[in-house]
Coordinates of C-alpha atoms in Angstrom, one line a residue:
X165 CA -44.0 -13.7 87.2
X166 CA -46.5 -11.2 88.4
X167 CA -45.1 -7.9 90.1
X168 CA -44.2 -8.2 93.8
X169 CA -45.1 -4.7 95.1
X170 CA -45.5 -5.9 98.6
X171 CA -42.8 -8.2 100.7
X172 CA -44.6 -8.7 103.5
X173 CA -42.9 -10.8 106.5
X174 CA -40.0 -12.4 107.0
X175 CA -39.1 -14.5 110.1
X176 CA -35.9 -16.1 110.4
X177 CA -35.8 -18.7 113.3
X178 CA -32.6 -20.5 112.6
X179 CA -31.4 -21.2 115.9
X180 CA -28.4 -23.1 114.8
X181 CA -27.9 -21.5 112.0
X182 CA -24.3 -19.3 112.5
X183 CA -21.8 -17.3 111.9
X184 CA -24.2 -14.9 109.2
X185 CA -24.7 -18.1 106.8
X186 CA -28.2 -17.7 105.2
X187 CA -28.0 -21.1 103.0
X188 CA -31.6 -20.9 103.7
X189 CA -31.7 -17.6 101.9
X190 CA -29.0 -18.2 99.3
X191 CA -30.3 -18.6 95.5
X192 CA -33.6 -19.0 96.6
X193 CA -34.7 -16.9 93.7
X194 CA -38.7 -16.7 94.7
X195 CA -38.0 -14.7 97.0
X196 CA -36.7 -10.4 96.6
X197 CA -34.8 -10.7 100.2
X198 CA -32.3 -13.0 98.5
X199 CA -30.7 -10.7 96.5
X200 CA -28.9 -9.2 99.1
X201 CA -26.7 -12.5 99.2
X202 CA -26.4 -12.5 94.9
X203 CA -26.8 -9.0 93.2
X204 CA -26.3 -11.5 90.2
X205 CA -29.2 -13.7 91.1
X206 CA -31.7 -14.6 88.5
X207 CA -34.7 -12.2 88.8
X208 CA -37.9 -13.2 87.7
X209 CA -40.6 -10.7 89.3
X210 CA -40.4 -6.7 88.2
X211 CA -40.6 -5.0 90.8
X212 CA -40.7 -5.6 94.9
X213 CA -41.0 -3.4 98.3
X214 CA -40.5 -4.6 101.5
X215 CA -42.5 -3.6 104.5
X216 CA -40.3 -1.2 107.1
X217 CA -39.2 -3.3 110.1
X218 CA -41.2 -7.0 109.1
X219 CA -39.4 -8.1 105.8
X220 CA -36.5 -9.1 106.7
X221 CA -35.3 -10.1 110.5
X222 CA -32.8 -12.8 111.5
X223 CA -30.6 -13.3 114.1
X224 CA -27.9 -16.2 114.7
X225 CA -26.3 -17.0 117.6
X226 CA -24.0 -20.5 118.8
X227 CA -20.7 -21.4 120.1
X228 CA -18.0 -24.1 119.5
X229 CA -16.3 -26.6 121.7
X230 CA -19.1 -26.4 124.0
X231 CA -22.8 -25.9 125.0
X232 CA -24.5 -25.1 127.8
X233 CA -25.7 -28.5 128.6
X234 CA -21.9 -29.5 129.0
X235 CA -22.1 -27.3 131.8
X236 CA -25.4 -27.8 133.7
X237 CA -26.4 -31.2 132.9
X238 CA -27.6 -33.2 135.9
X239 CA -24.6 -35.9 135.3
X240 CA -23.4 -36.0 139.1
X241 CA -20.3 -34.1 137.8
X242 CA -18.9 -31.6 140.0
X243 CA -19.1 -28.5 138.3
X244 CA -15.5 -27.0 139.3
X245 CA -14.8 -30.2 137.3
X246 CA -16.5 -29.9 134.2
X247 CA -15.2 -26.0 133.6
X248 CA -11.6 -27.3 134.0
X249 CA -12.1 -30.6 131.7
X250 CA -14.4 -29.3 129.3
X251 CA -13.1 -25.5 128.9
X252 CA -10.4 -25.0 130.5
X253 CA -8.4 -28.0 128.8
X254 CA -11.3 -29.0 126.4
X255 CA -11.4 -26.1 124.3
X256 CA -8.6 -24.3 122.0
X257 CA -8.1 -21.0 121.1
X258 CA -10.2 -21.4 117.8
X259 CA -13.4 -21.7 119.5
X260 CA -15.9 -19.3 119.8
X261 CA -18.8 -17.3 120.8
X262 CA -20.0 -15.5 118.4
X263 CA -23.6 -13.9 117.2
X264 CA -25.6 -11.8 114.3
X265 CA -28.6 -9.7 113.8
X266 CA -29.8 -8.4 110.9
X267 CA -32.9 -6.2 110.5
X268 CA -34.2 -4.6 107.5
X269 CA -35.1 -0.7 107.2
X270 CA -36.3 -0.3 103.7
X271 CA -35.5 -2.7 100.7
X272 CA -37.2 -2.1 97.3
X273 CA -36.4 -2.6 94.0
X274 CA -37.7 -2.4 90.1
X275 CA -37.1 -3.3 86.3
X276 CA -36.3 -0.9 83.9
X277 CA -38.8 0.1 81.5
X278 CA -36.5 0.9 78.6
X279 CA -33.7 -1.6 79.4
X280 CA -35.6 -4.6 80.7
X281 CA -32.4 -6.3 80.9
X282 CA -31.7 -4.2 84.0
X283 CA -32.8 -4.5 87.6
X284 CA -32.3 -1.7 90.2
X285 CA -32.5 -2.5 94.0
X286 CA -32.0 0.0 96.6
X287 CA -32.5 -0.1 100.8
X288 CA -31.3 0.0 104.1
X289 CA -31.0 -2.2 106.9
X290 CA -29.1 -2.5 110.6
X291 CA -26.7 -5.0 111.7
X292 CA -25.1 -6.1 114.5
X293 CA -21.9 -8.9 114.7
X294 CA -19.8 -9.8 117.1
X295 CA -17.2 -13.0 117.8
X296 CA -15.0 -13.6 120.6
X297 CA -12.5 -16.7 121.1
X298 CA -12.2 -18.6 123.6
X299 CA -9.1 -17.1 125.6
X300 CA -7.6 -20.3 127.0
X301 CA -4.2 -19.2 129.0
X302 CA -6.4 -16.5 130.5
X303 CA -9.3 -18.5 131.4
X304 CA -6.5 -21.2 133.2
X305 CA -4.7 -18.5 134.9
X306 CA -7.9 -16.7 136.5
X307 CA -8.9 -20.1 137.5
X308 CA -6.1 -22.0 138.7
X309 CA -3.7 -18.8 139.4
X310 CA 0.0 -19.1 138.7
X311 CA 1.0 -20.9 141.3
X312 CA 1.4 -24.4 139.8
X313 CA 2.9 -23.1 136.8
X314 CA 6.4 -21.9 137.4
X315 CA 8.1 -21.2 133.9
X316 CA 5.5 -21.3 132.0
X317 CA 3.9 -18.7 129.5
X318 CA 0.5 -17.7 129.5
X319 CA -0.1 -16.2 125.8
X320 CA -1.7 -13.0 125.5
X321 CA -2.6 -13.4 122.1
X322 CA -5.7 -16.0 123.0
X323 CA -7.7 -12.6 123.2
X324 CA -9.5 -11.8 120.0
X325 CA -12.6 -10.2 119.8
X326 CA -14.7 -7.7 117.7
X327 CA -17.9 -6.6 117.3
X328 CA -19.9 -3.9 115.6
X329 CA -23.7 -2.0 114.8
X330 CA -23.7 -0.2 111.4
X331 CA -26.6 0.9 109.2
X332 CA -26.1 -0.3 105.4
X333 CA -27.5 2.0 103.1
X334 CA -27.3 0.5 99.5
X335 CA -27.9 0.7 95.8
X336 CA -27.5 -2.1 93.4
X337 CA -27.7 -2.9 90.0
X338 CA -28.7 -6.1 88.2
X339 CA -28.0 -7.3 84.6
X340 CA -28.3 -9.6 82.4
X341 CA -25.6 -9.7 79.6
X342 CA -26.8 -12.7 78.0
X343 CA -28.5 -16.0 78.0
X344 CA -26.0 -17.6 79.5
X345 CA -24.6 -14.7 82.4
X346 CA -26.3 -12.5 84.9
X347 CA -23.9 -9.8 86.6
X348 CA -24.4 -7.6 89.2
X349 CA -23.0 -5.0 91.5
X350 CA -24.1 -3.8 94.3
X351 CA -22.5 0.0 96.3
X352 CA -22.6 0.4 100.2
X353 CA -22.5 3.5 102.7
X354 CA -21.8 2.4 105.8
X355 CA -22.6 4.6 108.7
X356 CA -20.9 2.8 112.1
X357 CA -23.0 2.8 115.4
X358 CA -20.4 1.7 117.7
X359 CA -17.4 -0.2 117.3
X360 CA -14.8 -2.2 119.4
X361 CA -11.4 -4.8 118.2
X362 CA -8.7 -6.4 120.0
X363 CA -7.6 -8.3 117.5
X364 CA -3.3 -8.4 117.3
X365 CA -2.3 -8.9 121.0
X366 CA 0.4 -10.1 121.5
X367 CA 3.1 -11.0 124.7
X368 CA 3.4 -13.6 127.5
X369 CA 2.8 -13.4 131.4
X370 CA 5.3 -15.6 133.0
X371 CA 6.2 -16.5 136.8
X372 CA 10.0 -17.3 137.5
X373 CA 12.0 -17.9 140.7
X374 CA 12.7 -14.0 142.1
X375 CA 16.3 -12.6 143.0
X376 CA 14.8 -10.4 146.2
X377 CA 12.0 -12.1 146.6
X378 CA 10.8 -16.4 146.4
X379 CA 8.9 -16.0 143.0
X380 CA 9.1 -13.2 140.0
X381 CA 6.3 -12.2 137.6
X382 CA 7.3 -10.7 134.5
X383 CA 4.5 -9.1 131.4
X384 CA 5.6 -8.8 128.3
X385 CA 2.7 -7.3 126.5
X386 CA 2.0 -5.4 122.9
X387 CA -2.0 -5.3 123.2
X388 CA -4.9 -2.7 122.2
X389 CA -8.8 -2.6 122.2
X390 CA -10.1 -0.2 119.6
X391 CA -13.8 1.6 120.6
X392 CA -15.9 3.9 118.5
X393 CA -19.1 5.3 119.3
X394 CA -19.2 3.3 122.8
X395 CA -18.4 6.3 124.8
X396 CA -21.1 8.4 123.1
X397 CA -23.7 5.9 124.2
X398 CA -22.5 5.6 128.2
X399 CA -22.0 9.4 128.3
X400 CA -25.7 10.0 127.0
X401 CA -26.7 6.7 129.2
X402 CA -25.2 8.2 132.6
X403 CA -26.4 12.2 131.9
X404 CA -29.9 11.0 130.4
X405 CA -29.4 12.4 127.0
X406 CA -31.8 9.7 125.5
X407 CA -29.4 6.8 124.2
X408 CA -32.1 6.3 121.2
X409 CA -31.0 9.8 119.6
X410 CA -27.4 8.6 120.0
X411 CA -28.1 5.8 118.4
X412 CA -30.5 7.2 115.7
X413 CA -27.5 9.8 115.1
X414 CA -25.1 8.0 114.6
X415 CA -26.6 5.4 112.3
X416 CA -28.5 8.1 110.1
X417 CA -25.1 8.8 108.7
X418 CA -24.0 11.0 111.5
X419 CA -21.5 8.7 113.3
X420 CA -18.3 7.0 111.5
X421 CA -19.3 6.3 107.6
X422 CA -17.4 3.7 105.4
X423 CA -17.6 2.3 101.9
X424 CA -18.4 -1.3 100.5
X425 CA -19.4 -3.3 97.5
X426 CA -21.0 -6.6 96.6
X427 CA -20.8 -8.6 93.6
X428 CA -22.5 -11.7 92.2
X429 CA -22.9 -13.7 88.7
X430 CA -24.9 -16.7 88.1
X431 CA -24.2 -18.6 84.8
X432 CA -26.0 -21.2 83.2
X433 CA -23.6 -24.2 81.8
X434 CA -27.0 -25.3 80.1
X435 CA -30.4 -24.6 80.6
X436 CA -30.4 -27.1 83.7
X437 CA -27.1 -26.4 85.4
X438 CA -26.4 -23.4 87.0
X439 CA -23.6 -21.9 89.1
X440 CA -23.6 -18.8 91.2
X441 CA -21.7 -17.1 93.3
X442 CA -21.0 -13.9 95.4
X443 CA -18.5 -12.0 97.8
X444 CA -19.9 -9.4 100.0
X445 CA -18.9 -6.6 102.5
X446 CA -15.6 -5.6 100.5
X447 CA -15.2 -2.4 102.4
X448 CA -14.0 -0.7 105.7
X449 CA -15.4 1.8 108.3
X450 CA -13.0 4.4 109.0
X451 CA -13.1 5.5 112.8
X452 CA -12.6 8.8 113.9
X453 CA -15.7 10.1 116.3
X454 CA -15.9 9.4 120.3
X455 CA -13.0 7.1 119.9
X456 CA -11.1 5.6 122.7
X457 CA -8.3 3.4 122.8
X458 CA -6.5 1.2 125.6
X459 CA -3.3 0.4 125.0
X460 CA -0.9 -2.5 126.5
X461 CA 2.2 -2.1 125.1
X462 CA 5.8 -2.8 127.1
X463 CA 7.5 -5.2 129.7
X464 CA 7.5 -5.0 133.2
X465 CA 8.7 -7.6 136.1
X466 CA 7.6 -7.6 139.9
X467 CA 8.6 -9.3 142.4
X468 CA 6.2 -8.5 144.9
X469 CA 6.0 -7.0 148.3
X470 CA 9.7 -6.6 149.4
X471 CA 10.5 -6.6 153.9
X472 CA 13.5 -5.1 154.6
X473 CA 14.2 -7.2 158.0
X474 CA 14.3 -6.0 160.9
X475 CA 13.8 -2.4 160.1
X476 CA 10.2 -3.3 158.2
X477 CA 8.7 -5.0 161.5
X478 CA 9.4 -1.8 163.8
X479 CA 7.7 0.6 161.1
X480 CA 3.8 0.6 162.1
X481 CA 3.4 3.0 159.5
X482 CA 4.7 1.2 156.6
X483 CA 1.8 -0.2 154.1
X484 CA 3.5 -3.0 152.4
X485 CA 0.1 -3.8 150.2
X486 CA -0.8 -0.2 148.9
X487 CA 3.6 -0.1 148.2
X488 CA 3.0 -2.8 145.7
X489 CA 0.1 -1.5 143.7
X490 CA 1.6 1.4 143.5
X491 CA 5.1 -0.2 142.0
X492 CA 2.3 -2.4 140.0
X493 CA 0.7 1.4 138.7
X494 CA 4.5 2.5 137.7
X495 CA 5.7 -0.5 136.3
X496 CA 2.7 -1.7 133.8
X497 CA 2.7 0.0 130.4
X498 CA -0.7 0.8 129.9
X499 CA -2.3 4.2 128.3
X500 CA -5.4 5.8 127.0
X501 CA -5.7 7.7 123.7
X502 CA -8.2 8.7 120.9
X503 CA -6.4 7.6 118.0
X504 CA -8.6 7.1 114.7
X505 CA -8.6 3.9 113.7
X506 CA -10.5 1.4 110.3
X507 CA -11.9 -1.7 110.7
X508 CA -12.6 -3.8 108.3
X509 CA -16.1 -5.7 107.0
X510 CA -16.3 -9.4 107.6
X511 CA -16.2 -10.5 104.1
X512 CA -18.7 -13.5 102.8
X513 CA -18.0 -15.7 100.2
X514 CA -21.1 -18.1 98.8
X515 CA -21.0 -19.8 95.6
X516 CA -23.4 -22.8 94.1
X517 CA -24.3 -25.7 91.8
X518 CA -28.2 -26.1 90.7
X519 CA -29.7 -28.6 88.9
X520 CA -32.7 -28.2 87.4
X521 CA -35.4 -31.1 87.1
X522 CA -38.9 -31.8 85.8
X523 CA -41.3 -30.2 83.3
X524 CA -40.5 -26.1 83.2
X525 CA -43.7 -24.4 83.4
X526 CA -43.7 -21.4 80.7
X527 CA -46.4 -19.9 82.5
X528 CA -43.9 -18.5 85.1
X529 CA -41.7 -16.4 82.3
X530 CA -44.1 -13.4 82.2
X531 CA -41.7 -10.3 83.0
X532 CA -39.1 -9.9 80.3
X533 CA -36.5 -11.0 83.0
X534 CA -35.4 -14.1 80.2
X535 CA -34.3 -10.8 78.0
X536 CA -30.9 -11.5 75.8
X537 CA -31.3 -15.4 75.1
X538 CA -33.5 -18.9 76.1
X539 CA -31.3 -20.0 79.3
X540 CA -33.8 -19.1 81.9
X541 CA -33.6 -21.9 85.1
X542 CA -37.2 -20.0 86.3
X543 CA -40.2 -22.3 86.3
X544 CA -38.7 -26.1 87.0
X545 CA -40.3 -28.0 89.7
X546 CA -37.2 -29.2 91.0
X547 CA -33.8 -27.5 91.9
X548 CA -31.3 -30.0 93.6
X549 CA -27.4 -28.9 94.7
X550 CA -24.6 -27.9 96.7
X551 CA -23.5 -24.5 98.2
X552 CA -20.3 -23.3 99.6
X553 CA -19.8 -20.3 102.0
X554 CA -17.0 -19.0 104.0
X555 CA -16.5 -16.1 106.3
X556 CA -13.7 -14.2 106.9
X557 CA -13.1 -13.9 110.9
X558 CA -9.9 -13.2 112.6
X559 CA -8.4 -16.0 113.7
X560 CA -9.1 -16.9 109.4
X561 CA -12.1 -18.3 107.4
X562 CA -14.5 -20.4 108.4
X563 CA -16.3 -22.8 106.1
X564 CA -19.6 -24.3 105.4
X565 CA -20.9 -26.8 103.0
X566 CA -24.7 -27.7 102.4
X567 CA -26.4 -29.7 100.2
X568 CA -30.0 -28.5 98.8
X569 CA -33.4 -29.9 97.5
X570 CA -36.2 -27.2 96.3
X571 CA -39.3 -27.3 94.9
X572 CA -41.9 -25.4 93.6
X573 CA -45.5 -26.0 93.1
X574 CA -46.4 -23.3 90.4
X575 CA -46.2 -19.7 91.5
X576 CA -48.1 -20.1 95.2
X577 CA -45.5 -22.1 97.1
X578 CA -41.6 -23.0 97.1
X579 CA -40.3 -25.3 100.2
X580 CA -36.8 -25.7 100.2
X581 CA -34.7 -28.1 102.6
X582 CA -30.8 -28.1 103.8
X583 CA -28.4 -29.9 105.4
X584 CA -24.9 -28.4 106.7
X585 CA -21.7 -29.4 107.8
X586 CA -19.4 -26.3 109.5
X587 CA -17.4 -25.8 112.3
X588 CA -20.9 -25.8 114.4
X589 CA -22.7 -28.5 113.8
X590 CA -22.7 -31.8 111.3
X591 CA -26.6 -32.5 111.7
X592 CA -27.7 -28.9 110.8
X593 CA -31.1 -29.3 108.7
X594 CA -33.4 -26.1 107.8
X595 CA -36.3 -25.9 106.1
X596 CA -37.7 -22.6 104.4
X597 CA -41.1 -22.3 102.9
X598 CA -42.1 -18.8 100.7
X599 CA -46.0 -18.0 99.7
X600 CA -47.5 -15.8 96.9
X601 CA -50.9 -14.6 97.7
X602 CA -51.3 -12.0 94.8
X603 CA -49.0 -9.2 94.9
X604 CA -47.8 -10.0 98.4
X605 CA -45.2 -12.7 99.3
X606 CA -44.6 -14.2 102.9
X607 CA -41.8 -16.0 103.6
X608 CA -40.3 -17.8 106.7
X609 CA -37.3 -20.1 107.5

């Protein structure tokens, strides 16, 4: 293929399209931006660079178990009614809210002269991710209160949340071993914006009959919410220290760094079957600057406001309500501290099956990227498959299955169709068309 020396837009509008899964994306070897998913995908331009700030921008946001519409629709549903049937007792702990952003810095990348067979890459882009589950005994307990639920325990473990912004600063290297097997690694500097995680509470609230008093309220908890970062940005925000050089700080490798990898292969069974696959975000973020850290952690048991008859009645001075917060203040377990803390990356998994159809067009083949052997897939017409991805989240891995159609007409234009099944959606369908005007190459999905 002719050199891509320009990358030029890139506009992602999957709606429904979550949890960071670019199927989309994913081996759709046309286009340079897709090597970020497969440092061992199949290159077959020499060199690429992406335009600062337009070549690559998506975001991805949904939620399981319900939608907005279950909420507001005009169904002549009383609304008090529809939280408690279709939250509050509709949805379990495994459903979630969660979103992703991702927005490309610099990404550029280039054969080497003297070993053709290898492919340098190099960028760096900003990303945002969070995911919260839906906290069930909580949610029932702010809504109904505790009254109607003598004995029972309200788990504190339904809370589990995290969320992060980091700049990725990466380097990666591409290579073709053989005709059969393309490997490639990619390295990662992280440098962590802001950071929270309350992700291993654990305990019960519980409400029993009382001994001094009618009813007894007892916390057992063993609960923490790690931050990084977020106290920088609210001290700057309340003293007007301009938030944008806290954030430009921090991110420019000045704020909590961490390491990472990627790696990818994609081997060709024969010259029209290929597999791929590729793990990404191995790596951690070790926190140590403008950390702050709540912590839950103990067992405590109230029994309320306690009159001592008749004595009590006669005192005008006694202030039976600010005696019981301050018990309440004594009694809970609960502290602040700066601890350090690491977090870990939300590791991707995609892999994939391709088969190649139609008459392969040799005209394609043009850039020494078929270098070791004959088993180049570049230049069919037609690439049907499957792809598999899974995330790693906290409450465990989430999975996604979608089956593919692409073609190509020549070297101007590649469409590219999907359908996916996850934990979202069974009717997910996206379609992703990429253009080659020249040197430059537009793409949107």
């Amino acid at each position: 293929m002719r050199n891509r020396c320009l990358c030029l837009l890139l506009v992602l509008c999957n709606v429904f399209v979550y949890a960071q899964n670019k199927q989309l994306l994913y081996d759709f070897k046309e286009i340079p931006q897709a090597l970020l998913l497969n440092p061992g995908i199949e290159i077959g331009y020499k060199s690429y660079f992406g335009i600062p700030l337009l070549s690559g921008i998506s975001f991805q946001a949904g939620s399981s178990g319900a939608s907005v519409n279950d909420f507001f629709a005009n169904d002549g549903v009383d609304i008090n009614d529809k939280i408690r049937e279709r939250a509050l007792y509709g949805m379990g702990v495994r459903d979630e809210l969660s979103g992703t952003y991702q927005l490309e810095l610099l990404n550029a990348g280039f054969r080497g002269k003297n070993n053709p067979e290898n492919f340098y890459s190099f960028g760096i882009y900003n990303e945002g991710d969070a995911i919260g589950y839906w906290f069930k005994d909580y949610a029932i307990l702010g809504f109904e209160g505790n009254a109607r639920y003598l004995n029972k325990r309200f788990d504190l473990s339904h809370l589990k949340t995290r969320g992060e912004m980091v700049n990725v600063f990466h380097f990666g290297l591409n290579k073709r071993v053989s005709g059969d097997l393309i490997l490639g690694v990619r390295a990662k500097l992280y440098s962590s914006i802001f950071s929270f995680k309350s992700t291993k509470n654990s305990g019960y609230f519980v409400t029993t009959q009382g001994q001094n008093n009618i009813l007894a309220s007892t916390l057992v908890a063993d609960m923490v919410l790690h931050t990084a970062g977020i106290e920088s940005l609210r001290n700057a925000a309340d003293n007007n220290l301009g938030i944008g050089n806290v954030f430009a700080k921090r991110g420019l490798l000045g704020g909590d760094l961490g390491f990472g990898a990627d790696f990818g292969l994609t081997y060709s069974i024969n010259k029209n079957t290929i597999i791929t696959a590729s793990i990404l975000d191995i790596g951690f973020i070790s926190h140590s600057g403008a950390v702050k850290n709540y912590v839950f952690k103990g067992q405590a048991t109230i029994e309320g406001v306690e009159v001592k008859l008749p004595e009590d009645l006669v005192n005008s001075s006694a202030d039976f309500w600010q005696d019981l917060v301050d018990e309440v203040k004594g009694l809970l377990p609960y502290e602040e501290n700066n601890d350090s803390y690491i977090s870990f990356r939300p590791t991707k998994l995609y892999s994939s099956i391709r088969y190649n159809f139609g008459e392969q067009n040799k005209f394609l083949q043009d850039c020494n990227c078929n270098v070791g052997g004959n088993r180049s897939s570049l230049g069919y017409p037609n690439g049907l498959g499957g792809q598999l991805y899974v995330i790693n989240r906290p409450r465990g891995p989430q999975v996604a299955l979608t089956a593919f159609y692409q073609r190509n007409f020549g070297r101007v234009l590649s469409l590219k169709t999907t359908y996916t099944i996850d934990k979202f959606s069974a009717t997910n369908i996206g379609f992703g068309a990429n253009f080659n005007i020249g040197a430059v190459n537009i793409y949107a999905m």
